[in-house]
Amino acid sequence: MNTRHINFLHKQLDEKPPKRGRTKWVFLLVIIGIFGFLTYSYVSANKDRFLNPLDYDPVTLEPKEPEGFFKKLTYLVFHKETKLEGQRNDRINILILGMGGLGHDGPYLTDTIMIASVRPSDNDVALVSIPRDLGVKIKDYGTRKINHANHFGEMEKENWGAAFATEVISETFDIDIPYYIRVDFQAFEDIIDEVGGVRVNVDRTFTDYMYPAPNDRYQTISFETGPQTMNGSTALKFVRSRHGGSGEGSDFARAARQQKVILALKEKVLSFGTLTNPVRIKKVIDALERHMTTNMEFDEILELVRVVRNLDTEKITTLVLDNGVNGYLVNSTGANGAFLLFPRTGNYNEINSAIKNVFDPEAIVESIDDTPEQEKPTLNWATIEIQNGTWRAGLAARVKQRLADEEFYIEDIGNTDPEFKPVISSGIYKISDKESLEVVEALQDELHMPTKETLPDGTLSPATSTDILIILGDDFIE
């Protein structure tokens, strides 16, 4: 029998400890494999999950927990509650833009510019209306009307207008605006018709004899004092009217009407559960896809609906930046004579403070609504005629409407001689001896068109009353 001697005081050189390293690595690989499987399962199962309205509870609007052990496990490990940007800081800012859209004059010029701010902690909401004539600095374009920002962005890259406008407005007012929603006139009508119309209280009776109609015409529209139920078409007329009487002809009165309709729409949608069903919301979004642009994901839209459905309409704060005697803005003109509004203090500090503290009424320097409005500085009067030198049907009529909206006086429109069409280049021609340099410069700024002296071949004799003739050539960009 062999005897083995062991010295317990000294480690035996030929004895090796058990090999545990390999076991550790095997265990680690198993854990990694399980984690990878769960990750793959979650990503595969949820690739389109938050785009499917059936994945949300129709009452709470919260995502439903999936069925099955592994799906529940992966949901528990990976799912994160949807939070809107700004929600943790108790202020969610959304830019709302309204534009005409394709088929309208100035399709990408924004008629409605509004910052909606939500404070979830106490169910407060504020609407800040920004006038379209506000003069702001736009990168690469200088000082221009704020309603051009969306247009400039759209010209640089398709569907980038709203994002570019959001950047400009965020920088101007020193406020973080993570979200934007842009709708055109068709979307506005469709949304209101989808919910069965809205009930709006009209503050005062007014008539607009110059509301735009098809084929370069005008129509007369009227609204009576008191509550009215409006369909999409009527509501659009109510918010777009710019030449109404009884004090309703200013952009500031129009901004107040826009706020009324938006609040009425919010009340209709949320009070009766009209659109708070995820399936219905998804259908409306899909139907409006061609007429609406937003950077909000579907789950973020549902989260926003969930947050705002408990808002008290009576607590909504509205702020309209206006040019009243004690308002935030004053009338001015740009370098080329275009009408602009600028801060009365010479900078945006006062306005930025008002927007920042919009939920704290004591911190806001209130604008006075009952003071008379200042008159617009008018350009020296001049009669303008437009001739279309292209084969683009209706071009002269569209440019006439665009200039009329900017307070130019257009007396006549027509076409150049068809035998000489198309005219290659556009131009502005001073016909009479009347002093109208200011008007010419304003036209150059608005149309981005040079002045010329020699009329092109095919120009028809302008009317005897014409001071300035505009020839629209093939190079003209609408």
CSV table of N, CA and C in Angstrom, one decimal, residues 96-189:
chain,number,residue,atom,x,y,z
A,96,ILE,N,-47.6,75.9,-33.4
A,96,ILE,CA,-48.7,75.6,-34.3
A,96,ILE,C,-48.6,76.5,-35.5
A,97,LEU,N,-48.6,76.0,-36.7
A,97,LEU,CA,-48.5,76.8,-37.9
A,97,LEU,C,-49.6,76.5,-38.8
A,98,GLY,N,-50.2,77.5,-39.4
A,98,GLY,CA,-51.3,77.3,-40.4
A,98,GLY,C,-50.9,78.0,-41.7
A,99,MET,N,-51.1,77.3,-42.8
A,99,MET,CA,-50.7,77.9,-44.1
A,99,MET,C,-51.7,77.5,-45.1
A,100,GLY,N,-51.7,78.2,-46.3
A,100,GLY,CA,-52.7,77.9,-47.3
A,100,GLY,C,-52.5,76.6,-47.9
A,101,GLY,N,-51.3,76.2,-48.2
A,101,GLY,CA,-51.0,74.9,-48.9
A,101,GLY,C,-51.1,75.0,-50.4
A,102,LEU,N,-50.8,74.0,-51.1
A,102,LEU,CA,-50.7,74.0,-52.5
A,102,LEU,C,-52.1,74.3,-53.1
A,103,GLY,N,-52.1,75.2,-54.1
A,103,GLY,CA,-53.4,75.6,-54.7
A,103,GLY,C,-53.8,77.0,-54.2
A,104,HIS,N,-53.1,77.5,-53.2
A,104,HIS,CA,-53.5,78.8,-52.7
A,104,HIS,C,-52.3,79.8,-52.9
A,105,ASP,N,-52.6,81.1,-52.9
A,105,ASP,CA,-51.6,82.1,-53.1
A,105,ASP,C,-50.6,82.0,-51.9
A,106,GLY,N,-49.3,82.1,-52.2
A,106,GLY,CA,-48.3,82.1,-51.1
A,106,GLY,C,-48.5,80.8,-50.3
A,107,PRO,N,-48.5,79.6,-50.9
A,107,PRO,CA,-48.9,78.4,-50.2
A,107,PRO,C,-48.1,78.1,-48.9
A,108,TYR,N,-46.9,78.6,-48.8
A,108,TYR,CA,-46.1,78.2,-47.6
A,108,TYR,C,-45.9,79.4,-46.7
A,109,LEU,N,-46.6,80.5,-46.9
A,109,LEU,CA,-46.6,81.7,-46.0
A,109,LEU,C,-47.5,81.4,-44.9
A,110,THR,N,-47.1,81.5,-43.7
A,110,THR,CA,-48.0,81.0,-42.5
A,110,THR,C,-48.9,82.2,-42.1
A,111,ASP,N,-50.2,81.9,-42.2
A,111,ASP,CA,-51.2,82.8,-41.7
A,111,ASP,C,-51.4,82.7,-40.2
A,112,THR,N,-51.1,81.6,-39.6
A,112,THR,CA,-51.3,81.4,-38.2
A,112,THR,C,-49.9,80.9,-37.6
A,113,ILE,N,-49.5,81.7,-36.6
A,113,ILE,CA,-48.2,81.3,-35.9
A,113,ILE,C,-48.6,81.4,-34.4
A,114,MET,N,-48.5,80.3,-33.7
A,114,MET,CA,-48.9,80.3,-32.3
A,114,MET,C,-48.1,79.3,-31.5
A,115,ILE,N,-47.7,79.7,-30.3
A,115,ILE,CA,-47.0,78.8,-29.4
A,115,ILE,C,-47.9,78.4,-28.3
A,116,ALA,N,-48.2,77.0,-28.3
A,116,ALA,CA,-49.0,76.5,-27.2
A,116,ALA,C,-48.1,75.9,-26.1
A,117,SER,N,-48.3,76.3,-24.9
A,117,SER,CA,-47.5,75.9,-23.8
A,117,SER,C,-48.5,75.2,-22.8
A,118,VAL,N,-48.0,74.0,-22.4
A,118,VAL,CA,-48.8,73.2,-21.4
A,118,VAL,C,-48.1,73.0,-20.1
A,119,ARG,N,-48.7,73.2,-19.0
A,119,ARG,CA,-48.1,73.0,-17.7
A,119,ARG,C,-48.9,71.9,-17.0
A,120,PRO,N,-48.4,70.6,-17.1
A,120,PRO,CA,-49.2,69.4,-16.7
A,120,PRO,C,-49.5,69.4,-15.2
A,121,SER,N,-48.6,70.0,-14.4
A,121,SER,CA,-48.8,69.9,-12.9
A,121,SER,C,-50.1,70.5,-12.4
A,122,ASP,N,-50.6,71.5,-13.0
A,122,ASP,CA,-51.9,72.1,-12.6
A,122,ASP,C,-52.9,72.3,-13.8
A,123,ASN,N,-52.7,71.5,-14.8
A,123,ASN,CA,-53.6,71.5,-16.0
A,123,ASN,C,-53.8,72.9,-16.6
A,124,ASP,N,-52.7,73.6,-16.7
A,124,ASP,CA,-52.8,74.9,-17.4
A,124,ASP,C,-52.3,74.9,-18.8
A,125,VAL,N,-52.8,75.7,-19.6
A,125,VAL,CA,-52.4,75.9,-21.0
A,125,VAL,C,-52.4,77.3,-21.4
A,126,ALA,N,-51.4,77.7,-22.2
A,126,ALA,CA,-51.3,79.1,-22.6
A,126,ALA,C,-51.1,79.1,-24.2
A,127,LEU,N,-51.8,80.1,-24.8
A,127,LEU,CA,-51.6,80.3,-26.3
A,127,LEU,C,-51.0,81.6,-26.5
A,128,VAL,N,-49.9,81.7,-27.2
A,128,VAL,CA,-49.3,83.0,-27.5
A,128,VAL,C,-49.3,83.1,-29.1
A,129,SER,N,-50.1,84.2,-29.5
A,129,SER,CA,-50.2,84.4,-31.0
A,129,SER,C,-49.2,85.4,-31.4
A,130,ILE,N,-48.5,85.1,-32.5
A,130,ILE,CA,-47.4,85.9,-33.1
A,130,ILE,C,-47.9,86.5,-34.4
A,131,PRO,N,-47.9,87.8,-34.6
A,131,PRO,CA,-48.4,88.4,-35.9
A,131,PRO,C,-47.4,88.0,-37.0
A,132,ARG,N,-48.0,87.8,-38.2
A,132,ARG,CA,-47.2,87.4,-39.3
A,132,ARG,C,-46.3,88.4,-39.8
A,133,ASP,N,-46.6,89.7,-39.5
A,133,ASP,CA,-45.8,90.8,-40.0
A,133,ASP,C,-44.6,91.2,-39.1
A,134,LEU,N,-44.4,90.4,-38.0
A,134,LEU,CA,-43.3,90.6,-37.1
A,134,LEU,C,-42.0,90.5,-37.8
A,135,GLY,N,-41.1,91.5,-37.7
A,135,GLY,CA,-39.8,91.5,-38.3
A,135,GLY,C,-38.8,90.8,-37.5
A,136,VAL,N,-38.2,89.7,-38.0
A,136,VAL,CA,-37.2,88.9,-37.3
A,136,VAL,C,-36.0,88.7,-38.2
A,137,LYS,N,-34.9,88.3,-37.6
A,137,LYS,CA,-33.7,88.0,-38.3
A,137,LYS,C,-33.8,86.5,-38.7
A,138,ILE,N,-33.6,86.2,-40.0
A,138,ILE,CA,-33.6,84.9,-40.5
A,138,ILE,C,-32.3,84.6,-41.2
A,139,LYS,N,-31.6,83.6,-40.7
A,139,LYS,CA,-30.3,83.3,-41.2
A,139,LYS,C,-30.3,83.2,-42.7
A,140,ASP,N,-29.3,83.9,-43.3
A,140,ASP,CA,-29.1,83.9,-44.8
A,140,ASP,C,-30.2,84.8,-45.5
A,141,TYR,N,-31.2,85.3,-44.8
A,141,TYR,CA,-32.2,86.1,-45.5
A,141,TYR,C,-32.3,87.5,-44.9
A,142,GLY,N,-31.6,87.8,-43.8
A,142,GLY,CA,-31.7,89.1,-43.2
A,142,GLY,C,-33.0,89.3,-42.4
A,143,THR,N,-33.4,90.5,-42.2
A,143,THR,CA,-34.6,90.8,-41.4
A,143,THR,C,-35.8,90.7,-42.4
A,144,ARG,N,-36.7,89.8,-42.1
A,144,ARG,CA,-37.9,89.5,-42.9
A,144,ARG,C,-39.1,89.3,-42.0
A,145,LYS,N,-40.3,89.2,-42.6
A,145,LYS,CA,-41.5,88.9,-41.9
A,145,LYS,C,-41.4,87.5,-41.4
A,146,ILE,N,-41.9,87.3,-40.2
A,146,ILE,CA,-41.7,86.0,-39.6
A,146,ILE,C,-42.5,84.9,-40.3
A,147,ASN,N,-43.6,85.3,-41.0
A,147,ASN,CA,-44.4,84.3,-41.7
A,147,ASN,C,-43.7,83.7,-43.0
A,148,HIS,N,-42.5,84.3,-43.3
A,148,HIS,CA,-41.7,83.8,-44.5
A,148,HIS,C,-40.8,82.6,-44.1
A,149,ALA,N,-40.6,82.4,-42.8
A,149,ALA,CA,-39.6,81.4,-42.3
A,149,ALA,C,-40.0,80.0,-42.8
A,150,ASN,N,-41.3,79.7,-42.7
A,150,ASN,CA,-41.7,78.4,-43.2
A,150,ASN,C,-41.5,78.2,-44.7
A,151,HIS,N,-41.7,79.3,-45.4
A,151,HIS,CA,-41.6,79.4,-46.9
A,151,HIS,C,-40.1,79.2,-47.3
A,152,PHE,N,-39.2,79.9,-46.6
A,152,PHE,CA,-37.8,79.8,-46.9
A,152,PHE,C,-37.3,78.3,-46.6
A,153,GLY,N,-37.7,77.8,-45.5
A,153,GLY,CA,-37.3,76.4,-45.2
A,153,GLY,C,-37.8,75.4,-46.2
A,154,GLU,N,-39.0,75.6,-46.7
A,154,GLU,CA,-39.6,74.7,-47.7
A,154,GLU,C,-38.9,74.8,-49.0
A,155,MET,N,-38.4,76.0,-49.3
A,155,MET,CA,-37.7,76.2,-50.6
A,155,MET,C,-36.3,75.5,-50.6
A,156,GLU,N,-35.7,75.4,-49.4
A,156,GLU,CA,-34.4,74.8,-49.3
A,156,GLU,C,-34.5,73.3,-49.3
A,157,LYS,N,-35.6,72.7,-48.7
A,157,LYS,CA,-35.7,71.3,-48.6
A,157,LYS,C,-37.2,71.0,-48.4
A,158,GLU,N,-37.7,70.0,-49.1
A,158,GLU,CA,-39.1,69.7,-49.0
A,158,GLU,C,-39.5,69.2,-47.6
A,159,ASN,N,-40.6,69.7,-47.1
A,159,ASN,CA,-41.1,69.3,-45.8
A,159,ASN,C,-40.2,69.8,-44.6
A,160,TRP,N,-39.3,70.7,-44.9
A,160,TRP,CA,-38.4,71.2,-43.8
A,160,TRP,C,-38.9,72.6,-43.3
A,161,GLY,N,-39.9,73.2,-43.9
A,161,GLY,CA,-40.3,74.5,-43.6
A,161,GLY,C,-40.7,74.6,-42.1
A,162,ALA,N,-41.5,73.7,-41.6
A,162,ALA,CA,-41.9,73.8,-40.2
A,162,ALA,C,-40.8,73.7,-39.2
A,163,ALA,N,-39.8,72.8,-39.5
A,163,ALA,CA,-38.6,72.6,-38.7
A,163,ALA,C,-37.8,73.9,-38.7
A,164,PHE,N,-37.6,74.5,-39.9
A,164,PHE,CA,-36.9,75.7,-40.0
A,164,PHE,C,-37.6,76.9,-39.3
A,165,ALA,N,-38.9,77.0,-39.4
A,165,ALA,CA,-39.6,78.0,-38.7
A,165,ALA,C,-39.5,77.9,-37.2
A,166,THR,N,-39.5,76.6,-36.7
A,166,THR,CA,-39.4,76.4,-35.3
A,166,THR,C,-38.0,76.9,-34.8
A,167,GLU,N,-37.0,76.6,-35.6
A,167,GLU,CA,-35.6,77.1,-35.2
A,167,GLU,C,-35.6,78.6,-35.1
A,168,VAL,N,-36.2,79.3,-36.1
A,168,VAL,CA,-36.2,80.8,-36.1
A,168,VAL,C,-37.0,81.3,-34.9
A,169,ILE,N,-38.2,80.8,-34.6
A,169,ILE,CA,-39.0,81.3,-33.6
A,169,ILE,C,-38.4,80.9,-32.2
A,170,SER,N,-37.8,79.8,-32.1
A,170,SER,CA,-37.1,79.4,-30.8
A,170,SER,C,-36.0,80.4,-30.5
A,171,GLU,N,-35.2,80.7,-31.5
A,171,GLU,CA,-34.1,81.7,-31.4
A,171,GLU,C,-34.6,83.1,-31.1
A,172,THR,N,-35.6,83.5,-31.8
A,172,THR,CA,-36.1,84.9,-31.6
A,172,THR,C,-36.6,85.1,-30.2
A,173,PHE,N,-37.4,84.1,-29.7
A,173,PHE,CA,-38.0,84.3,-28.3
A,173,PHE,C,-37.3,83.6,-27.2
A,174,ASP,N,-36.1,83.1,-27.5
A,174,ASP,CA,-35.3,82.4,-26.5
A,174,ASP,C,-36.1,81.4,-25.7
A,175,ILE,N,-36.7,80.5,-26.4
A,175,ILE,CA,-37.6,79.5,-25.8
A,175,ILE,C,-37.3,78.1,-26.5
A,176,ASP,N,-37.3,77.1,-25.7
A,176,ASP,CA,-37.1,75.7,-26.3
A,176,ASP,C,-38.5,75.2,-26.8
A,177,ILE,N,-38.6,75.0,-28.1
A,177,ILE,CA,-39.8,74.4,-28.7
A,177,ILE,C,-39.5,73.1,-29.3
A,178,PRO,N,-39.7,72.0,-28.6
A,178,PRO,CA,-39.3,70.7,-29.2
A,178,PRO,C,-40.2,70.2,-30.3
A,179,TYR,N,-41.5,70.6,-30.3
A,179,TYR,CA,-42.5,70.1,-31.2
A,179,TYR,C,-43.1,71.1,-32.1
A,180,TYR,N,-43.5,70.7,-33.3
A,180,TYR,CA,-44.3,71.5,-34.1
A,180,TYR,C,-45.4,70.7,-34.8
A,181,ILE,N,-46.5,71.4,-35.1
A,181,ILE,CA,-47.6,70.9,-35.9
A,181,ILE,C,-48.0,71.9,-37.0
A,182,ARG,N,-47.9,71.6,-38.2
A,182,ARG,CA,-48.2,72.5,-39.3
A,182,ARG,C,-49.4,71.9,-40.1
A,183,VAL,N,-50.4,72.7,-40.3
A,183,VAL,CA,-51.6,72.2,-41.1
A,183,VAL,C,-51.9,73.2,-42.2
A,184,ASP,N,-52.4,72.8,-43.3
A,184,ASP,CA,-52.9,73.7,-44.3
A,184,ASP,C,-54.4,73.9,-44.2
A,185,PHE,N,-54.9,74.8,-45.0
A,185,PHE,CA,-56.4,75.1,-44.9
A,185,PHE,C,-57.2,73.9,-45.0
A,186,GLN,N,-56.9,72.9,-45.9
A,186,GLN,CA,-57.7,71.7,-46.1
A,186,GLN,C,-57.7,70.9,-44.8
A,187,ALA,N,-56.6,70.7,-44.2
A,187,ALA,CA,-56.5,70.0,-42.9
A,187,ALA,C,-57.4,70.6,-41.8
A,188,PHE,N,-57.3,72.0,-41.8
A,188,PHE,CA,-58.1,72.7,-40.8
A,188,PHE,C,-59.6,72.4,-41.0
A,189,GLU,N,-60.0,72.5,-42.2
A,189,GLU,CA,-61.5,72.2,-42.5
A,189,GLU,C,-61.8,70.7,-42.1
